[in-house]
Coordinates of C-alpha atoms in Angstrom, one line a residue:
X522 CA 7.7 14.7 -21.5
X523 CA 4.1 14.2 -20.4
X524 CA 2.7 10.9 -20.5
X525 CA -0.9 9.5 -19.4
X526 CA -0.9 7.8 -16.2
X527 CA -1.9 4.0 -16.9
X528 CA -4.2 3.6 -14.2
X529 CA -6.4 6.6 -14.7
X530 CA -9.0 6.2 -17.5
X531 CA -12.4 5.1 -15.8
X532 CA -13.8 8.8 -15.3
X533 CA -14.6 10.5 -18.6
X534 CA -14.6 13.7 -16.9
X535 CA -10.7 13.8 -16.4
X536 CA -7.2 12.1 -16.9
X537 CA -3.9 12.0 -14.8
X538 CA -0.9 12.5 -16.7
X539 CA 2.8 12.5 -15.5
X540 CA 5.4 14.9 -16.1
X541 CA 8.9 14.8 -14.3
X542 CA 8.4 15.4 -10.7
X543 CA 4.7 16.2 -10.9
X544 CA 1.3 14.7 -11.9
X545 CA -1.2 16.8 -14.1
X546 CA -5.1 16.2 -13.9
X547 CA -6.8 17.2 -16.9
X548 CA -10.4 18.2 -16.3
X549 CA -12.5 17.7 -19.3
X550 CA -15.9 19.7 -20.5
X551 CA -17.7 16.8 -18.8
X552 CA -16.1 17.5 -15.7
X553 CA -15.9 21.3 -16.0
X554 CA -19.2 22.4 -14.2
X555 CA -18.6 20.3 -11.1
X556 CA -15.3 20.9 -10.7
X557 CA -15.9 24.9 -10.9
X558 CA -18.6 24.3 -8.5
X559 CA -16.3 22.8 -6.2
X560 CA -13.8 25.0 -6.7
X561 CA -15.7 28.8 -6.6
X562 CA -17.0 27.2 -3.2
X563 CA -13.3 27.0 -1.7
X564 CA -14.1 23.2 -0.3
X565 CA -10.7 22.0 -2.0
X566 CA -8.5 24.7 -0.7
X567 CA -10.4 23.9 2.8
X568 CA -9.6 20.3 2.8
X569 CA -6.0 20.7 1.3
X570 CA -5.4 23.3 4.4
X571 CA -6.8 20.1 6.8
X572 CA -4.5 17.9 5.2
X573 CA -7.4 15.8 3.8
X574 CA -6.6 16.1 0.2
X575 CA -3.2 16.6 -1.6
X576 CA -2.0 20.0 -3.0
X577 CA -3.1 21.4 -6.6
X578 CA -2.8 24.6 -8.3
X579 CA -3.7 25.3 -11.8
X580 CA -1.0 23.9 -14.2
X581 CA 0.8 26.2 -16.8
X582 CA -1.1 27.1 -20.3
X583 CA 1.8 25.6 -22.2
X584 CA 1.2 21.8 -20.6
X585 CA -2.5 22.2 -21.3
X586 CA -1.4 22.9 -25.0
X587 CA 0.4 19.8 -25.2
X588 CA -2.7 17.6 -24.6
X589 CA -5.4 16.5 -26.8
X590 CA -8.3 17.2 -26.4
X591 CA -7.2 20.5 -24.7
X592 CA -8.7 20.1 -21.0
X593 CA -10.7 22.9 -19.7
X594 CA -8.6 23.1 -16.6
X595 CA -5.4 21.5 -15.8
X596 CA -4.2 20.7 -12.0
X597 CA -0.8 20.3 -11.1
X598 CA -0.2 18.0 -8.0
X599 CA 3.4 16.8 -6.3
X600 CA 3.9 13.4 -7.0
X601 CA 3.4 10.9 -4.1
X602 CA 6.7 9.1 -3.2
X603 CA 5.9 5.9 -3.9
X604 CA 2.1 4.5 -4.8
X605 CA 0.9 1.7 -2.8
X606 CA -2.2 -0.3 -3.1
X607 CA -4.8 -1.4 -0.2
X608 CA -4.0 -5.2 -0.9
X609 CA -0.1 -4.0 0.5
X610 CA -1.4 -2.5 3.5
X611 CA -1.5 -3.3 7.1
X612 CA -4.6 -3.2 9.1
X613 CA -4.1 0.3 10.5
X614 CA -3.1 1.4 7.4
X615 CA -6.3 0.3 5.6
X616 CA -8.1 1.7 8.8
X617 CA -6.9 5.1 8.6
X618 CA -7.4 5.0 5.0
X619 CA -11.0 4.6 5.7
X620 CA -11.5 7.2 8.6
X621 CA -9.7 9.9 6.0
X622 CA -12.3 8.9 3.4
X623 CA -15.3 9.1 5.3
X624 CA -13.8 12.5 7.1
X625 CA -13.5 13.8 4.0
X626 CA -16.8 13.3 2.9
X627 CA -18.5 14.6 6.1
X628 CA -16.2 17.6 5.6
X629 CA -17.9 17.8 2.0
X630 CA -21.5 17.2 2.4
X631 CA -20.9 20.0 5.3
X632 CA -20.4 22.7 2.4
X633 CA -22.8 21.2 0.2
X634 CA -20.7 18.5 -1.9
X635 CA -20.7 14.7 -1.9
X636 CA -18.4 12.0 -3.4
X637 CA -19.4 10.3 -6.5
X638 CA -17.1 7.3 -5.7
X639 CA -15.6 5.4 -2.7
X640 CA -12.4 3.7 -4.3
X641 CA -9.7 3.0 -1.8
X642 CA -7.2 3.7 -4.7
X643 CA -8.4 7.6 -4.2
X644 CA -6.1 7.1 -0.9
X645 CA -2.4 7.4 -1.0
X646 CA 0.4 7.6 1.5
X647 CA 2.9 9.8 2.1
X648 CA 4.9 8.3 4.9
X649 CA 2.6 6.9 7.3
X650 CA 0.0 9.7 6.9
X651 CA -3.1 9.0 4.4
X652 CA -4.1 11.6 1.8
X653 CA -7.0 11.6 -0.7
X654 CA -5.9 12.1 -4.3
X655 CA -9.0 12.5 -6.7
X656 CA -10.3 16.1 -6.7
X657 CA -12.9 14.8 -9.6
X658 CA -14.8 12.6 -7.2
X659 CA -16.1 15.8 -5.2
X660 CA -18.9 17.0 -7.0
X661 CA -22.5 19.1 -5.9
X662 CA -24.7 17.3 -3.6
X663 CA -28.3 16.8 -4.7
X664 CA -31.0 16.7 -2.0
X665 CA -32.4 13.1 -1.3
X666 CA -29.4 11.3 -3.3
X667 CA -28.1 8.0 -2.1
X668 CA -24.6 7.5 -1.5
X669 CA -23.3 6.2 -4.9
X670 CA -20.0 4.7 -3.1
X671 CA -21.7 2.6 -0.7
X672 CA -21.0 -0.6 -1.7
X673 CA -17.8 0.2 -3.4
X674 CA -16.9 1.7 0.4
X675 CA -18.0 -1.6 1.9
X676 CA -16.0 -4.0 -0.6
X677 CA -12.5 -1.7 -0.4
X678 CA -12.8 -0.6 3.3
X679 CA -15.1 -2.0 5.6
X680 CA -15.1 -5.6 4.6
X681 CA -11.6 -6.0 4.6
X682 CA -11.4 -4.6 8.0
X683 CA -14.3 -6.7 9.3
X684 CA -12.8 -9.6 8.1
X685 CA -9.5 -8.9 9.5
X686 CA -10.6 -7.9 12.8
X687 CA -13.6 -10.4 13.4
X688 CA -12.6 -13.4 11.8
X689 CA -8.5 -13.0 12.0
X690 CA -8.5 -13.6 8.1
X691 CA -5.7 -11.4 6.9
X692 CA -7.7 -10.2 3.5
X693 CA -4.9 -9.0 1.4
X694 CA -4.1 -12.1 -0.6
X695 CA -7.8 -11.9 -1.7
X696 CA -8.4 -8.3 -2.2
X697 CA -5.2 -8.6 -4.7
X698 CA -6.7 -11.7 -6.4
X699 CA -10.3 -9.3 -6.8
X700 CA -8.8 -5.4 -7.2
X701 CA -12.3 -4.1 -6.4
X702 CA -12.3 -5.7 -2.8
X703 CA -14.4 -8.5 -1.2
X704 CA -18.2 -8.0 -1.9
X705 CA -20.8 -8.3 0.9
X706 CA -21.9 -11.6 -0.2
X707 CA -19.1 -12.9 -0.1
X708 CA -18.1 -11.5 3.7
X709 CA -21.6 -12.6 4.6
X710 CA -21.0 -16.0 3.9
X711 CA -17.8 -16.5 6.2
X712 CA -19.3 -14.5 9.2
X713 CA -20.2 -16.3 12.2
X714 CA -23.8 -15.8 13.8
X715 CA -22.5 -13.6 16.6
X716 CA -20.5 -11.1 13.9
X717 CA -24.0 -10.6 12.6
X718 CA -25.6 -9.2 15.8
X719 CA -23.7 -5.9 15.2
X720 CA -26.2 -3.3 13.7
X721 CA -23.2 -2.0 11.3
X722 CA -22.5 -5.5 9.9
X723 CA -26.4 -5.9 9.8
X724 CA -26.9 -2.8 7.8
X725 CA -23.5 -2.7 5.6
X726 CA -22.9 -6.4 5.0
X727 CA -25.9 -8.7 5.4
X728 CA -28.7 -6.6 4.4
X729 CA -26.4 -5.0 1.4
X730 CA -25.7 -8.8 0.3
X731 CA -29.5 -9.7 0.5
X732 CA -30.2 -6.7 -1.5
X733 CA -27.8 -7.2 -3.9
X734 CA -29.3 -11.1 -4.7
X735 CA -32.7 -9.6 -4.9
X736 CA -31.7 -6.8 -7.3
X737 CA -29.7 -9.3 -9.6
X738 CA -33.1 -11.4 -9.5
X739 CA -35.6 -8.7 -10.1
X740 CA -34.2 -5.5 -12.0
X741 CA -31.3 -3.2 -12.6
X742 CA -29.3 -1.7 -9.7
X743 CA -29.8 1.4 -11.8
X744 CA -33.6 1.4 -11.8
X745 CA -33.5 0.6 -7.6
X746 CA -30.9 3.6 -7.1
X747 CA -33.4 6.0 -9.1
X748 CA -36.3 5.1 -6.8
X749 CA -34.6 5.6 -3.7
X750 CA -34.4 8.8 -1.4
X751 CA -31.7 9.3 1.4
X752 CA -32.3 12.7 3.3
X753 CA -29.1 14.4 3.9
X754 CA -29.2 13.8 7.6
X755 CA -29.7 10.1 7.2
X756 CA -26.4 10.1 5.0
X757 CA -24.7 12.3 7.5
X758 CA -25.7 9.5 10.2
X759 CA -24.5 6.6 8.2
X760 CA -21.1 7.9 7.8
X761 CA -20.6 9.2 11.5
X762 CA -21.9 5.5 12.1
X763 CA -19.5 3.8 9.9
X764 CA -16.5 6.3 11.5
X765 CA -17.4 5.6 15.0
X766 CA -17.7 1.3 14.2
X767 CA -14.3 1.6 12.0
X768 CA -12.4 3.5 14.9
X769 CA -13.3 0.9 17.5
X770 CA -12.1 -2.3 15.2
X771 CA -8.8 -4.0 16.6
X772 CA -6.7 -6.7 15.4
X773 CA -7.4 -10.0 17.4
X774 CA -4.6 -10.6 20.2
X775 CA -2.0 -12.7 19.8
X776 CA 1.8 -12.1 18.3
X777 CA 2.7 -13.2 15.1
X778 CA 5.3 -15.3 13.9
X779 CA 8.5 -12.6 13.3
X780 CA 6.8 -9.5 15.0
X781 CA 9.8 -10.2 18.1
X782 CA 12.6 -10.7 15.6
X783 CA 14.3 -8.1 16.7
X784 CA 14.7 -9.2 20.2
X785 CA 15.1 -13.0 19.3
X786 CA 17.7 -13.7 16.4
X787 CA 20.8 -15.3 16.0
X788 CA 23.2 -12.7 16.8
X789 CA 24.4 -10.9 19.9
X790 CA 24.2 -7.2 20.4
X791 CA 28.1 -6.8 18.9
X792 CA 27.4 -8.0 15.6
X793 CA 23.9 -6.4 15.5
X794 CA 25.8 -3.0 16.4
X795 CA 28.1 -4.2 13.2
X796 CA 25.7 -4.5 10.8
X797 CA 24.0 -1.1 11.8
X798 CA 27.6 0.4 11.5
X799 CA 28.0 -1.2 7.8
X800 CA 24.0 -0.6 6.4
X801 CA 24.4 3.1 7.9
X802 CA 28.0 3.4 6.2
X803 CA 26.0 2.4 2.6
X804 CA 23.1 4.8 3.3
X805 CA 25.8 7.7 4.2
X806 CA 27.9 7.3 0.8
X807 CA 24.9 7.0 -1.2
X808 CA 22.3 9.7 0.6
X809 CA 19.4 7.8 -1.2
X810 CA 16.5 10.2 -1.9
X811 CA 14.3 7.1 -1.8
X812 CA 15.1 3.5 -0.5
X813 CA 13.9 0.0 0.2
X814 CA 14.1 -1.9 3.3
X815 CA 13.4 -5.7 2.6
X816 CA 12.4 -7.4 5.6
X817 CA 12.3 -4.6 7.8
X818 CA 10.6 -6.2 10.7
X819 CA 9.9 -3.6 13.5
X820 CA 12.2 -0.6 11.8
X821 CA 15.4 -0.9 13.9
X822 CA 17.5 -0.7 10.3
X823 CA 15.0 1.4 8.7
X824 CA 15.6 4.0 11.5
X825 CA 19.5 3.6 10.8
X826 CA 19.1 4.4 7.1
X827 CA 17.3 7.5 8.0
X828 CA 19.9 8.4 10.5
X829 CA 22.4 8.3 7.8
X830 CA 20.8 10.4 5.4
X831 CA 17.9 8.3 3.7
X832 CA 15.3 11.0 2.8
X833 CA 12.5 8.6 2.3
X834 CA 11.9 4.4 2.8
X835 CA 9.6 2.1 1.7
X836 CA 9.6 -0.4 4.8
X837 CA 8.6 -4.4 3.7
X838 CA 7.9 -7.3 5.5
X839 CA 5.7 -10.5 4.9
X840 CA 4.6 -10.5 8.6
X841 CA 1.6 -8.2 9.4
X842 CA 2.6 -8.1 12.9
X843 CA 6.1 -7.0 12.5
X844 CA 4.8 -4.4 10.0
X845 CA 2.0 -3.0 12.6
X846 CA 4.9 -2.5 15.0
X847 CA 6.9 -0.7 12.1
X848 CA 3.8 1.6 11.5
X849 CA 3.3 2.5 14.7
X850 CA 6.7 3.5 15.7
X851 CA 7.3 5.6 12.2
X852 CA 3.3 7.2 12.7
X853 CA 4.6 8.6 15.9
X854 CA 7.9 9.9 14.8
X855 CA 6.4 11.4 11.9
X856 CA 9.2 10.2 9.7
X857 CA 9.2 9.2 6.1
X858 CA 8.5 5.6 6.3
X859 CA 5.9 3.5 4.4
X860 CA 5.6 -0.1 5.4
X861 CA 4.1 -2.1 3.4
X862 CA 3.5 -6.0 3.1
X863 CA 5.3 -8.1 0.7
X864 CA 5.8 -11.6 -0.2
X865 CA 9.4 -11.7 -1.8
X866 CA 8.5 -14.8 -3.7
X867 CA 5.5 -13.5 -5.2
X868 CA 5.4 -9.6 -5.0
X869 CA 2.5 -7.4 -6.4
X870 CA 2.1 -8.1 -10.1
X871 CA 1.1 -5.7 -12.6
X872 CA -2.8 -6.0 -13.1
X873 CA -6.5 -4.5 -13.8
X874 CA -7.3 -3.5 -17.4
X875 CA -4.5 -4.7 -19.8
X876 CA -2.1 -5.7 -17.2
X877 CA -1.3 -1.9 -16.6
X878 CA -4.0 -0.3 -14.1
X879 CA -1.8 -1.4 -10.9
X880 CA 1.7 -1.1 -11.4
X881 CA 4.0 -3.9 -10.3
X882 CA 6.6 -3.7 -7.3
X883 CA 9.2 -2.7 -9.7
X884 CA 7.7 -0.1 -11.8
X885 CA 6.4 2.2 -9.4
X886 CA 9.7 4.7 -9.5
X887 CA 13.2 5.4 -9.3
X888 CA 14.6 3.3 -6.2
X889 CA 18.3 4.9 -5.4
X890 CA 19.3 1.8 -2.5
X891 CA 18.0 -1.2 -0.9
X892 CA 19.1 -3.2 2.2
X893 CA 17.9 -6.4 2.5
X894 CA 19.0 -8.3 5.7
X895 CA 18.0 -11.7 7.0
X896 CA 16.0 -12.1 3.7
X897 CA 17.7 -14.4 1.4
X898 CA 17.9 -17.7 3.1
X899 CA 13.9 -17.4 3.2
X900 CA 13.9 -16.7 -0.6
X901 CA 16.4 -19.5 -1.7
X902 CA 15.8 -22.1 1.2
X903 CA 12.2 -21.2 2.2
X904 CA 10.7 -20.7 -1.4
X905 CA 13.0 -22.9 -3.2
X906 CA 14.2 -20.1 -5.3
X907 CA 17.6 -20.8 -7.0
X908 CA 20.4 -18.6 -5.1
X909 CA 21.3 -16.8 -8.2
X910 CA 17.9 -16.1 -9.3
X911 CA 17.3 -14.6 -5.6
X912 CA 20.4 -12.3 -5.9
X913 CA 19.6 -11.1 -9.3
X914 CA 16.2 -10.0 -8.1
X915 CA 17.5 -8.2 -5.1
X916 CA 20.2 -6.5 -6.9
X917 CA 17.7 -5.9 -9.8
X918 CA 15.8 -3.6 -7.4
X919 CA 18.2 -0.6 -6.8
X920 CA 21.6 0.4 -8.1
X921 CA 23.2 0.2 -4.4
X922 CA 22.6 -1.6 -1.4
X923 CA 23.6 -4.3 1.2
X924 CA 22.5 -7.9 1.3
X925 CA 23.0 -10.0 4.4
X926 CA 23.7 -13.9 3.9
X927 CA 23.4 -16.5 6.4
X928 CA 25.0 -19.9 6.1
X929 CA 23.6 -23.3 6.7
X930 CA 25.2 -23.0 10.4
X931 CA 23.0 -20.1 11.1
X932 CA 20.2 -20.9 13.6
X933 CA 17.4 -19.3 11.5
X934 CA 18.6 -21.5 8.4
X935 CA 18.6 -24.7 10.5
X936 CA 15.3 -23.8 11.5
X937 CA 13.9 -23.8 7.5
X938 CA 16.0 -27.1 7.4
X939 CA 14.5 -28.5 10.2
X940 CA 11.6 -30.6 8.7
X941 CA 12.9 -30.7 5.0
X942 CA 15.7 -32.3 2.9
X943 CA 18.3 -30.2 2.3
X944 CA 18.2 -29.9 -1.5
X945 CA 20.4 -26.7 -1.5
X946 CA 23.7 -28.1 -2.2
X947 CA 24.5 -24.5 -4.0
X948 CA 23.7 -22.5 -1.1
X949 CA 27.0 -21.4 0.1
X950 CA 28.8 -18.3 1.0
X951 CA 31.3 -18.5 -1.9
X952 CA 28.3 -19.2 -4.5
X953 CA 26.2 -16.3 -2.9
X954 CA 29.7 -14.1 -3.4
X955 CA 30.3 -15.4 -6.7
X956 CA 26.7 -14.6 -7.7
X957 CA 27.0 -11.1 -6.5
X958 CA 30.1 -10.3 -7.9
X959 CA 28.8 -11.7 -11.4
X960 CA 26.0 -8.8 -11.4
X961 CA 27.6 -6.0 -9.4
X962 CA 30.9 -4.7 -7.9
X963 CA 31.3 -5.5 -4.3
X964 CA 32.2 -2.5 -2.5
X965 CA 32.7 -3.9 0.9
X966 CA 32.3 -7.2 2.4
X967 CA 32.1 -8.3 6.1
X968 CA 31.8 -11.3 8.4
X969 CA 29.5 -9.9 11.4
X970 CA 31.8 -11.9 14.0
X971 CA 34.3 -15.0 13.0
X972 CA 31.5 -17.2 13.0
X973 CA 28.8 -15.0 11.8
X974 CA 26.5 -14.1 8.8
X975 CA 28.5 -12.7 5.4
X976 CA 27.1 -8.8 4.8
X977 CA 28.0 -7.3 1.4
X978 CA 27.6 -3.5 0.1
X979 CA 27.4 -3.7 -3.6
X980 CA 27.4 -1.3 -6.4
X981 CA 25.6 -2.6 -9.4
X982 CA 27.5 -2.8 -12.8

């Protein structure tokens, strides 16, 4: 069955549809000439060969016949394993996505083409590797035209990176609340005067913010665009300058709260080995095609499930320092792991137009299994979510999985309770096992050491 992707509707020249294990891109009459020019020039094949653009081939006529109106062309793409959004990425992921976007634009210009927009949502990750997904964004270049996606690139790539690197402010919550990104006029208001001494910040943030305010007072932006000319060499220089500047951006120094958790936790090497064996046993028995690692930290147990047979893992954590380590680890190994930021008590919702343009965490595909280690106490005690509701949410993520439960004697739980009243009488091992047993079959349960944490493997009913 072919169904329209609810996030694809803004471009009248085409629309994306989903059919089983492939993505279909309909190209309508409005987009035919641009697409055929791009196709005949061979630029699509060249970008695909370089790994910058997702693969595409002409779909069968039978699929095109099912669509109304019938498209002039219908492309078939392989599915991205798990769709993610820029407000879930680490600093390094956003930086990699920005550099990919600039590289693809420069390659297109070299062949006489350009990009008609610059949205970060046109980049997705396959594991730790970014790839551009919108073939219709590539259009013939007209001499002297300005960069139509300049402001959009700044809002969705450059500005969040500057805020992160220069002010040490993580932009993800701001970005998620304003899905179009961070406007230059907002960023300019929070930057220090030293930050504004940079030519890039001055040109792409401060000047653009002033120009936007001036345009609102005087004439429409469309009228200004029509009167401006930008020589191709100047556009290339602008893109190259941004590429150089973004390549040099780094995170502020310092460690995060949980980034060293793998080396500093409440269980010894023997208990840790037991846990690795327990998790590996579940992954080996289920052989998941896609699984979640909730609270992945630097990815030790992510590696365990991969070694045991998981094909692909989406690794979530709340701590950006831990996620950076996880991303670096699997970027080097090349294994299929996608690290993403997650606030388990406030996961990414369905939002955008009609609350469907950006899918919620639970609506982005079939997940075969999950592990949630050292997580449930942060939800139940750290965020005051009743234990039964926390168990419900975790088990609802996947039909098979492993959940670890630290009781109130655990060092990490005592830290959570150190400066607050214990209002959690139902946070007990017995209650945890009861709640899991109501929702799933407990395949196996084990104490990590005589006085350690309880760990269970479940199979959802």
